[in-house]
Structure formats: C-alpha cells, structure tokens
PDB file of C-alpha atoms in Angstrom:
ATOM      1  CA  MET A 878      -6.060  23.883  12.156  1.00  0.00           C
ATOM      2  CA  ALA A 879      -2.474  24.561  13.211  1.00  0.00           C
ATOM      3  CA  GLU A 880       0.292  22.532  11.641  1.00  0.00           C
ATOM      4  CA  ALA A 881       1.303  21.248  15.076  1.00  0.00           C
ATOM      5  CA  ASP A 882      -2.085  19.550  15.403  1.00  0.00           C
ATOM      6  CA  LEU A 883      -1.410  17.224  12.459  1.00  0.00           C
ATOM      7  CA  ALA A 884       0.228  13.842  12.915  1.00  0.00           C
ATOM      8  CA  PHE A 885       1.680  11.882  10.000  1.00  0.00           C
ATOM      9  CA  THR A 886       2.493   8.194   9.811  1.00  0.00           C
ATOM     10  CA  PHE A 887       4.344   6.701   6.846  1.00  0.00           C
ATOM     11  CA  VAL A 888       3.297   3.068   6.416  1.00  0.00           C
ATOM     12  CA  TYR A 889       6.094   1.518   4.373  1.00  0.00           C
ATOM     13  CA  TRP A 890       6.185  -1.890   2.722  1.00  0.00           C
ATOM     14  CA  ALA A 891       9.082  -1.788   0.244  1.00  0.00           C
ATOM     15  CA  ASP A 892      11.664  -3.063   2.734  1.00  0.00           C
ATOM     16  CA  LEU A 893       9.581  -6.239   3.067  1.00  0.00           C
ATOM     17  CA  ARG A 894      10.224  -6.981  -0.604  1.00  0.00           C
ATOM     18  CA  TYR A 895      13.590  -5.341  -1.341  1.00  0.00           C
ATOM     19  CA  PRO A 896      16.656  -5.787   0.913  1.00  0.00           C
ATOM     20  CA  GLN A 897      18.250  -2.427  -0.006  1.00  0.00           C
ATOM     21  CA  PRO A 898      16.822   0.876  -1.278  1.00  0.00           C
ATOM     22  CA  LEU A 899      17.996   2.186  -4.628  1.00  0.00           C
ATOM     23  CA  SER A 900      20.724   4.789  -4.326  1.00  0.00           C
ATOM     24  CA  GLY A 901      23.025   6.823  -6.514  1.00  0.00           C
ATOM     25  CA  ASP A 902      22.942   6.014 -10.215  1.00  0.00           C
ATOM     26  CA  ARG A 903      20.695   2.998  -9.580  1.00  0.00           C
ATOM     27  CA  ASN A 904      17.804   5.299  -8.722  1.00  0.00           C
ATOM     28  CA  ARG A 905      16.514   6.505 -12.098  1.00  0.00           C
ATOM     29  CA  GLU A 906      13.593   8.341 -10.502  1.00  0.00           C
ATOM     30  CA  PRO A 907      14.828  10.407  -7.544  1.00  0.00           C
ATOM     31  CA  TYR A 908      12.738  13.082  -5.924  1.00  0.00           C
ATOM     32  CA  ARG A 909      13.601  16.550  -7.167  1.00  0.00           C
ATOM     33  CA  PRO A 910      11.918  19.812  -6.159  1.00  0.00           C
ATOM     34  CA  ASP A 911       9.957  21.318  -9.053  1.00  0.00           C
ATOM     35  CA  TYR A 912      10.574  25.011  -8.472  1.00  0.00           C
ATOM     36  CA  GLY A 913       9.692  27.878 -10.743  1.00  0.00           C
ATOM     37  CA  LEU A 914       7.508  26.070 -13.253  1.00  0.00           C
ATOM     38  CA  GLY A 915       4.221  27.680 -12.269  1.00  0.00           C
ATOM     39  CA  PRO A 916       1.040  25.847 -11.271  1.00  0.00           C
ATOM     40  CA  PHE A 917       1.010  22.101 -11.733  1.00  0.00           C
ATOM     41  CA  PRO A 918      -1.150  21.038 -14.687  1.00  0.00           C
ATOM     42  CA  SER A 919      -4.723  19.835 -14.361  1.00  0.00           C
ATOM     43  CA  PRO A 920      -7.404  18.521 -16.705  1.00  0.00           C
ATOM     44  CA  ALA A 921      -9.359  21.607 -15.620  1.00  0.00           C
ATOM     45  CA  GLY A 922      -7.138  23.496 -18.059  1.00  0.00           C
ATOM     46  CA  ASP A 923      -6.905  20.679 -20.611  1.00  0.00           C
ATOM     47  CA  PRO A 924     -10.207  18.755 -20.624  1.00  0.00           C
ATOM     48  CA  GLY A 925      -8.972  16.279 -23.206  1.00  0.00           C
ATOM     49  CA  GLN A 926      -6.669  14.835 -20.553  1.00  0.00           C
ATOM     50  CA  ALA A 927      -9.733  13.724 -18.567  1.00  0.00           C
ATOM     51  CA  GLU A 928     -11.238  11.661 -21.385  1.00  0.00           C
ATOM     52  CA  PRO A 929     -10.769   7.866 -21.542  1.00  0.00           C
ATOM     53  CA  THR A 930      -8.000   6.871 -23.930  1.00  0.00           C
ATOM     54  CA  LEU A 931      -8.156   4.346 -26.745  1.00  0.00           C
ATOM     55  CA  THR A 932      -6.288   1.958 -24.427  1.00  0.00           C
ATOM     56  CA  ASP A 933      -9.016   2.444 -21.808  1.00  0.00           C
ATOM     57  CA  ARG A 934     -11.745   1.630 -24.301  1.00  0.00           C
ATOM     58  CA  ILE A 935      -9.960  -1.456 -25.616  1.00  0.00           C
ATOM     59  CA  TYR A 936      -9.172  -2.731 -22.127  1.00  0.00           C
ATOM     60  CA  ARG A 937     -12.784  -2.340 -21.021  1.00  0.00           C
ATOM     61  CA  GLY A 938     -13.806  -4.899 -23.616  1.00  0.00           C
ATOM     62  CA  VAL A 939     -10.881  -7.175 -22.781  1.00  0.00           C
ATOM     63  CA  SER A 940     -11.570  -7.026 -19.036  1.00  0.00           C
ATOM     64  CA  TYR A 941     -15.244  -7.906 -19.584  1.00  0.00           C
ATOM     65  CA  LEU A 942     -14.179 -11.047 -21.434  1.00  0.00           C
ATOM     66  CA  GLU A 943     -11.535 -11.885 -18.815  1.00  0.00           C
ATOM     67  CA  GLU A 944     -13.997 -11.575 -15.941  1.00  0.00           C
ATOM     68  CA  ALA A 945     -16.646 -13.575 -17.764  1.00  0.00           C
ATOM     69  CA  ALA A 946     -14.175 -16.373 -18.476  1.00  0.00           C
ATOM     70  CA  GLY A 947     -12.403 -16.187 -15.116  1.00  0.00           C
ATOM     71  CA  LEU A 948      -9.087 -16.103 -17.015  1.00  0.00           C
ATOM     72  CA  THR A 949      -6.880 -13.021 -17.063  1.00  0.00           C
ATOM     73  CA  PRO A 950      -3.963 -13.445 -19.514  1.00  0.00           C
ATOM     74  CA  VAL A 951      -3.764  -9.720 -20.343  1.00  0.00           C
ATOM     75  CA  ASP A 952      -3.717  -8.760 -16.677  1.00  0.00           C
ATOM     76  CA  ASP A 953      -1.080 -11.400 -15.979  1.00  0.00           C
ATOM     77  CA  LEU A 954       1.204  -9.617 -18.442  1.00  0.00           C
ATOM     78  CA  ILE A 955       0.452  -6.176 -16.970  1.00  0.00           C
ATOM     79  CA  LEU A 956       1.113  -7.331 -13.411  1.00  0.00           C
ATOM     80  CA  GLU A 957       4.209  -9.399 -14.092  1.00  0.00           C
ATOM     81  CA  TYR A 958       5.977  -6.993 -16.431  1.00  0.00           C
ATOM     82  CA  ARG A 959       4.651  -3.516 -15.575  1.00  0.00           C
ATOM     83  CA  LEU A 960       3.343  -3.777 -11.989  1.00  0.00           C
ATOM     84  CA  ASP A 961       5.492  -6.589 -10.631  1.00  0.00           C
ATOM     85  CA  ASP A 962       5.067  -5.580  -6.973  1.00  0.00           C
ATOM     86  CA  LEU A 963       1.391  -6.466  -7.342  1.00  0.00           C
ATOM     87  CA  TRP A 964       2.423  -9.812  -8.768  1.00  0.00           C
ATOM     88  CA  GLY A 965       4.596 -10.367  -5.701  1.00  0.00           C
ATOM     89  CA  TYR A 966       1.780  -9.318  -3.376  1.00  0.00           C
ATOM     90  CA  TYR A 967      -0.349 -12.213  -4.538  1.00  0.00           C
ATOM     91  CA  GLU A 968       2.476 -14.720  -5.024  1.00  0.00           C
ATOM     92  CA  ASP A 969       4.059 -14.222  -1.576  1.00  0.00           C
ATOM     93  CA  ALA A 970       1.557 -14.764   1.256  1.00  0.00           C
ATOM     94  CA  ALA A 971       4.069 -13.803   3.973  1.00  0.00           C
ATOM     95  CA  PHE A 972       4.821 -10.483   2.272  1.00  0.00           C
ATOM     96  CA  ARG A 973       1.105  -9.812   1.779  1.00  0.00           C
ATOM     97  CA  ALA A 974       0.318 -10.501   5.439  1.00  0.00           C
ATOM     98  CA  SER A 975       3.200  -8.348   6.704  1.00  0.00           C
ATOM     99  CA  ALA A 976       2.269  -5.401   4.480  1.00  0.00           C
ATOM    100  CA  ARG A 977      -1.330  -5.538   5.674  1.00  0.00           C
ATOM    101  CA  GLU A 978      -0.281  -5.836   9.308  1.00  0.00           C
ATOM    102  CA  ARG A 979       1.696  -2.599   9.177  1.00  0.00           C
ATOM    103  CA  LEU A 980      -1.349  -0.648   8.040  1.00  0.00           C
ATOM    104  CA  ARG A 981      -3.658  -2.497  10.426  1.00  0.00           C
ATOM    105  CA  VAL A 982      -1.461  -1.515  13.382  1.00  0.00           C
ATOM    106  CA  ALA A 983      -1.273   2.126  12.260  1.00  0.00           C
ATOM    107  CA  LEU A 984      -5.058   2.338  11.959  1.00  0.00           C
ATOM    108  CA  ALA A 985      -5.596   0.615  15.307  1.00  0.00           C
ATOM    109  CA  GLU A 986      -3.378   3.213  16.983  1.00  0.00           C
ATOM    110  CA  ALA A 987      -5.565   5.966  15.493  1.00  0.00           C
ATOM    111  CA  ALA A 988      -8.915   4.287  16.158  1.00  0.00           C
ATOM    112  CA  GLU A 989     -10.336   7.347  17.955  1.00  0.00           C
ATOM    113  CA  ASP A 990      -9.249   9.851  15.303  1.00  0.00           C
ATOM    114  CA  ASP A 991     -10.303  11.087  11.882  1.00  0.00           C
ATOM    115  CA  VAL A 992      -7.739   9.734   9.433  1.00  0.00           C
ATOM    116  CA  LEU A 993      -6.825  10.531   5.848  1.00  0.00           C
ATOM    117  CA  ILE A 994      -5.219   7.567   4.061  1.00  0.00           C
ATOM    118  CA  ALA A 995      -3.230   8.620   0.987  1.00  0.00           C
ATOM    119  CA  ALA A 996      -2.429   5.381  -0.833  1.00  0.00           C
ATOM    120  CA  HIS A 997      -0.393   5.180  -4.028  1.00  0.00           C
ATOM    121  CA  SER A 998      -0.614   2.229  -6.416  1.00  0.00           C
ATOM    122  CA  MET A 999      -0.439  -1.038  -4.455  1.00  0.00           C
ATOM    123  CA  GLY A1000      -0.991   0.979  -1.286  1.00  0.00           C
ATOM    124  CA  GLY A1001      -4.599   1.378  -2.385  1.00  0.00           C
ATOM    125  CA  LEU A1002      -4.957  -2.383  -2.682  1.00  0.00           C
ATOM    126  CA  ILE A1003      -3.459  -2.896   0.776  1.00  0.00           C
ATOM    127  CA  ALA A1004      -5.756  -0.234   2.232  1.00  0.00           C
ATOM    128  CA  TYR A1005      -8.834  -1.812   0.652  1.00  0.00           C
ATOM    129  CA  ASP A1006      -7.869  -5.275   1.907  1.00  0.00           C
ATOM    130  CA  VAL A1007      -7.226  -4.037   5.442  1.00  0.00           C
ATOM    131  CA  LEU A1008     -10.443  -2.028   5.632  1.00  0.00           C
ATOM    132  CA  ARG A1009     -12.612  -4.844   4.302  1.00  0.00           C
ATOM    133  CA  ALA A1010     -10.913  -7.461   6.528  1.00  0.00           C
ATOM    134  CA  ALA A1011     -11.495  -5.228   9.565  1.00  0.00           C
ATOM    135  CA  GLU A1012     -15.198  -5.146   8.730  1.00  0.00           C
ATOM    136  CA  ALA A1013     -15.312  -8.936   8.683  1.00  0.00           C
ATOM    137  CA  ASP A1014     -13.415  -9.170  11.979  1.00  0.00           C
ATOM    138  CA  ARG A1015     -15.414  -6.308  13.528  1.00  0.00           C
ATOM    139  CA  THR A1016     -12.133  -4.571  14.335  1.00  0.00           C
ATOM    140  CA  PRO A1017     -12.611  -0.951  15.495  1.00  0.00           C
ATOM    141  CA  LEU A1018     -11.420   1.492  12.865  1.00  0.00           C
ATOM    142  CA  PRO A1019     -10.987   5.259  12.756  1.00  0.00           C
ATOM    143  CA  ARG A1020     -13.250   7.359  10.559  1.00  0.00           C
ATOM    144  CA  CYS A1021     -11.268   7.270   7.331  1.00  0.00           C
ATOM    145  CA  ALA A1022     -11.118   9.356   4.191  1.00  0.00           C
ATOM    146  CA  LEU A1023      -9.241   7.527   1.442  1.00  0.00           C
ATOM    147  CA  VAL A1024      -7.361   9.046  -1.485  1.00  0.00           C
ATOM    148  CA  THR A1025      -6.075   6.468  -3.949  1.00  0.00           C
ATOM    149  CA  LEU A1026      -3.434   7.619  -6.426  1.00  0.00           C
ATOM    150  CA  GLY A1027      -2.684   5.556  -9.517  1.00  0.00           C
ATOM    151  CA  SER A1028      -4.805   2.712  -8.157  1.00  0.00           C
ATOM    152  CA  PRO A1029      -4.869  -0.638 -10.001  1.00  0.00           C
ATOM    153  CA  LEU A1030      -8.161  -1.687  -8.378  1.00  0.00           C
ATOM    154  CA  GLY A1031      -9.945  -1.561 -11.730  1.00  0.00           C
ATOM    155  CA  LEU A1032      -7.846  -4.354 -13.250  1.00  0.00           C
ATOM    156  CA  ALA A1033      -9.918  -7.460 -13.950  1.00  0.00           C
ATOM    157  CA  GLU A1034      -7.559  -9.845 -12.160  1.00  0.00           C
ATOM    158  CA  LEU A1035      -7.553  -7.747  -8.987  1.00  0.00           C
ATOM    159  CA  LYS A1036     -11.333  -7.376  -9.014  1.00  0.00           C
ATOM    160  CA  LEU A1037     -11.703 -11.161  -9.225  1.00  0.00           C
ATOM    161  CA  LYS A1038      -9.260 -11.673  -6.350  1.00  0.00           C
ATOM    162  CA  LEU A1039     -10.910  -8.995  -4.210  1.00  0.00           C
ATOM    163  CA  ALA A1040     -14.382 -10.415  -4.776  1.00  0.00           C
ATOM    164  CA  ASP A1041     -13.121 -13.896  -3.954  1.00  0.00           C
ATOM    165  CA  GLU A1042     -11.619 -12.751  -0.640  1.00  0.00           C
ATOM    166  CA  HIS A1043     -14.060 -10.082   0.531  1.00  0.00           C
ATOM    167  CA  GLY A1044     -17.287 -10.757  -1.320  1.00  0.00           C
ATOM    168  CA  GLY A1045     -18.879  -8.153  -3.587  1.00  0.00           C
ATOM    169  CA  LEU A1046     -16.870  -5.091  -4.532  1.00  0.00           C
ATOM    170  CA  ARG A1047     -17.997  -2.075  -2.543  1.00  0.00           C
ATOM    171  CA  VAL A1048     -16.777   0.953  -0.664  1.00  0.00           C
ATOM    172  CA  PRO A1049     -15.488  -0.068   2.797  1.00  0.00           C
ATOM    173  CA  ALA A1050     -17.864   0.809   5.638  1.00  0.00           C
ATOM    174  CA  ALA A1051     -15.276   2.867   7.569  1.00  0.00           C
ATOM    175  CA  LEU A1052     -14.842   5.377   4.755  1.00  0.00           C
ATOM    176  CA  THR A1053     -16.361   8.840   4.923  1.00  0.00           C
ATOM    177  CA  ALA A1054     -14.864   9.764   1.526  1.00  0.00           C
ATOM    178  CA  TRP A1055     -13.020   7.953  -1.275  1.00  0.00           C
ATOM    179  CA  THR A1056     -11.331  10.088  -3.928  1.00  0.00           C
ATOM    180  CA  ASN A1057      -9.638   8.121  -6.702  1.00  0.00           C
ATOM    181  CA  LEU A1058      -7.051  10.184  -8.577  1.00  0.00           C
ATOM    182  CA  MET A1059      -5.989   8.706 -11.912  1.00  0.00           C
ATOM    183  CA  ASP A1060      -3.931   9.855 -14.874  1.00  0.00           C
ATOM    184  CA  ARG A1061      -5.496   8.521 -18.067  1.00  0.00           C
ATOM    185  CA  GLN A1062      -1.992   7.676 -19.377  1.00  0.00           C
ATOM    186  CA  ASP A1063      -1.143   5.566 -16.294  1.00  0.00           C
ATOM    187  CA  ILE A1064      -1.328   1.855 -17.177  1.00  0.00           C
ATOM    188  CA  ALA A1065      -2.303   1.022 -13.584  1.00  0.00           C
ATOM    189  CA  THR A1066      -5.577   2.934 -13.955  1.00  0.00           C
ATOM    190  CA  VAL A1067      -6.559   1.525 -17.346  1.00  0.00           C
ATOM    191  CA  GLY A1068     -10.194   0.588 -17.982  1.00  0.00           C
ATOM    192  CA  ASP A1069     -13.360   1.671 -16.224  1.00  0.00           C
ATOM    193  CA  ASP A1070     -13.451   4.189 -13.403  1.00  0.00           C
ATOM    194  CA  LEU A1071     -13.701   2.573  -9.965  1.00  0.00           C
ATOM    195  CA  ALA A1072     -17.215   3.884  -9.313  1.00  0.00           C
ATOM    196  CA  VAL A1073     -18.443   1.595 -12.106  1.00  0.00           C
ATOM    197  CA  HIS A1074     -17.422  -1.527 -10.183  1.00  0.00           C
ATOM    198  CA  PHE A1075     -17.341  -0.599  -6.475  1.00  0.00           C
ATOM    199  CA  ALA A1076     -20.851  -0.273  -5.070  1.00  0.00           C
ATOM    200  CA  PRO A1077     -21.658   2.338  -2.402  1.00  0.00           C
ATOM    201  CA  ASN A1078     -21.320   1.335   1.238  1.00  0.00           C
ATOM    202  CA  ALA A1079     -24.306   1.180   3.595  1.00  0.00           C
ATOM    203  CA  ALA A1080     -24.076   4.940   4.183  1.00  0.00           C
ATOM    204  CA  GLY A1081     -24.421   5.541   0.445  1.00  0.00           C
ATOM    205  CA  LEU A1082     -20.824   6.692  -0.046  1.00  0.00           C
ATOM    206  CA  ARG A1083     -19.535   6.276  -3.594  1.00  0.00           C
ATOM    207  CA  VAL A1084     -16.068   6.411  -5.101  1.00  0.00           C
ATOM    208  CA  ARG A1085     -15.357   9.809  -6.628  1.00  0.00           C
ATOM    209  CA  ASP A1086     -13.101   9.287  -9.672  1.00  0.00           C
ATOM    210  CA  VAL A1087     -11.015  12.357 -10.501  1.00  0.00           C
ATOM    211  CA  PRO A1088      -8.771  12.505 -13.599  1.00  0.00           C
ATOM    212  CA  VAL A1089      -5.448  14.282 -13.025  1.00  0.00           C
ATOM    213  CA  ILE A1090      -2.251  14.988 -14.937  1.00  0.00           C
ATOM    214  CA  ASN A1091       0.813  13.307 -13.437  1.00  0.00           C
ATOM    215  CA  ALA A1092       3.583  15.579 -14.724  1.00  0.00           C
ATOM    216  CA  TYR A1093       6.546  13.820 -13.097  1.00  0.00           C
ATOM    217  CA  ARG A1094       9.612  13.501 -15.303  1.00  0.00           C
ATOM    218  CA  ARG A1095      12.810  11.604 -14.660  1.00  0.00           C
ATOM    219  CA  PRO A1096      16.118  13.486 -14.695  1.00  0.00           C
ATOM    220  CA  ASP A1097      16.602  12.356 -18.309  1.00  0.00           C
ATOM    221  CA  GLY A1098      13.360  14.097 -19.265  1.00  0.00           C
ATOM    222  CA  THR A1099      11.225  11.004 -19.834  1.00  0.00           C
ATOM    223  CA  GLU A1100       7.829  10.834 -18.139  1.00  0.00           C
ATOM    224  CA  ASN A1101       6.398   8.353 -15.665  1.00  0.00           C
ATOM    225  CA  ARG A1102       2.646   8.900 -15.376  1.00  0.00           C
ATOM    226  CA  HIS A1103       2.454   6.384 -12.490  1.00  0.00           C
ATOM    227  CA  LYS A1104       5.049   7.979 -10.204  1.00  0.00           C
ATOM    228  CA  SER A1105       3.902   8.855  -6.686  1.00  0.00           C
ATOM    229  CA  TYR A1106       5.692  12.239  -6.707  1.00  0.00           C
ATOM    230  CA  GLY A1107       3.640  13.412  -9.671  1.00  0.00           C
ATOM    231  CA  TYR A1108       0.352  12.343  -8.115  1.00  0.00           C
ATOM    232  CA  LEU A1109       1.173  14.057  -4.815  1.00  0.00           C
ATOM    233  CA  ARG A1110       1.910  17.308  -6.683  1.00  0.00           C
ATOM    234  CA  THR A1111      -1.443  17.500  -8.454  1.00  0.00           C
ATOM    235  CA  PRO A1112      -3.810  20.307  -7.448  1.00  0.00           C
ATOM    236  CA  GLU A1113      -6.544  17.669  -7.118  1.00  0.00           C
ATOM    237  CA  PHE A1114      -4.603  15.929  -4.334  1.00  0.00           C
ATOM    238  CA  SER A1115      -4.139  19.256  -2.553  1.00  0.00           C
ATOM    239  CA  LYS A1116      -7.897  19.826  -2.769  1.00  0.00           C
ATOM    240  CA  ALA A1117      -8.656  16.383  -1.303  1.00  0.00           C
ATOM    241  CA  VAL A1118      -6.380  17.148   1.655  1.00  0.00           C
ATOM    242  CA  ALA A1119      -7.893  20.605   2.089  1.00  0.00           C
ATOM    243  CA  ASP A1120     -11.403  19.129   2.048  1.00  0.00           C
ATOM    244  CA  PHE A1121     -10.413  16.618   4.730  1.00  0.00           C
ATOM    245  CA  LEU A1122      -9.050  19.440   6.875  1.00  0.00           C
ATOM    246  CA  GLY A1123     -12.199  21.489   6.334  1.00  0.00           C
ATOM    247  CA  LEU A1124     -10.279  24.105   4.340  1.00  0.00           C
ATOM    248  CA  GLY A1125     -11.857  23.440   0.936  1.00  0.00           C
ATOM    249  CA  SER A1126     -13.888  26.081  -0.833  1.00  0.00           C
TER     250      SER A1126
END
C-alpha cells in the first residue's frame, strides 16, 4: 500500500481539559528523536520484562477485594494522584461527553473504511466507551482494529464503571483485532491482563495482551514507563500496524 493511500486523523482531547499546552521549561517530557541507539528494546530479548511484577500480583488481590466490596480506595488514590485525567473524565460529565463526541464524529466519517485506532492511556477508555455506546445505539461503525497502549482498563474502579454503563465487560462488536500493549512497570497497566476480564465478542475475538518495554526517558534521564512516545516506538506497535496493513510476516 502506498503511503499516499493512508489517511491519519488525530483525535485530541487535552484542550478540553487544559486551556494552554505546556511549553518551554514547563514541558518536562518533550518529544526528542532517538537516533543512533540501535533497535528499541523488547521483552523478546529480555523475557523477564514480560513477567508480572510483585506490584501486579499484590494489586490483583487488592482489586478482587475492591470489586467484591464495590469500594475502590486504592484505585481512588491511583486515579487522583497518578492518573488524574481519568479522575477528571469521571468527575466532569461535560468533558467526558465532549471527548467521546470527537472520536464518535471521526469514526462516523470513516464508517465505510477499515480503521486502526491507536489509543494511549485514557484514549483507550474513550475508545471503548464510544464503541460500546455505538453498539447500543446501533450507530454504523467502520471495521476497527484497536491498539491500546498503557491502558488503565484493568483497574478495578474502571471495570466497575464500565460494567455499570455498558453491561458486561467484553470486546466491542466492531473490532476485528484488539492488541493491548503494556509495560509491566507502567502503573496504569497494573493487575491482570485485559483478556482475563474482557470476554470475547460475538465473533469470538479476544484481547491479545502483549508486554512491551517503554524505554522513553525525560531529558534529565529519568524514565516514564507510561509515556506515549515510548509506547509508539516499541517494535510491538510497529508489528500491530504492519499486521493491519497486511505487511506482517
């Protein structure tokens, strides 16, 4: 497929929540090209990076208790202090509706196409909400492949909210593929893999959970295993795109 045949749409929500983008010294995590460092790392070369961490194992027990009790104090702390945009998504109904509408419109405009949705962090939550709501409304959707990067959909509080709004947790009907890329050191992906909790759709499609290594580092040398740039640079993301384009091996 020629490059000219590909159309890209950036569905942005940050301006709905923040009046001005970070700039200059206020942006501690700017994009920088990563030239000359060789291939980006992968658990394929370091299998230990694919194994659940101690934090994962502890959180799995905590999340079971939270879901059973219907109370999520641990998740409240994670959302409010580490993933505060997610906190705002559920606290601000107008923001939530506007963010969903932007994606809904973009998908409606591509209803006759095959679409790859690459959704980082809260973008994966927005994508799931829009796809499940479209099912309920019987809104025509394109044939979608979804790649979630650093998705928080495994957090107990989000699973409870999703089940309350959409019914049982399952793969949206419009999806032809769902690849979930997660770094085991990313707090947003803590706990069970998504395939444990999200049932297959009617076509039998399951979530494919793929551990990756998010190697992004800030200019000061510190790491951020949740950063979108690092996820987009992983060889596993490149493979998901190549598979969508029919170029995979």
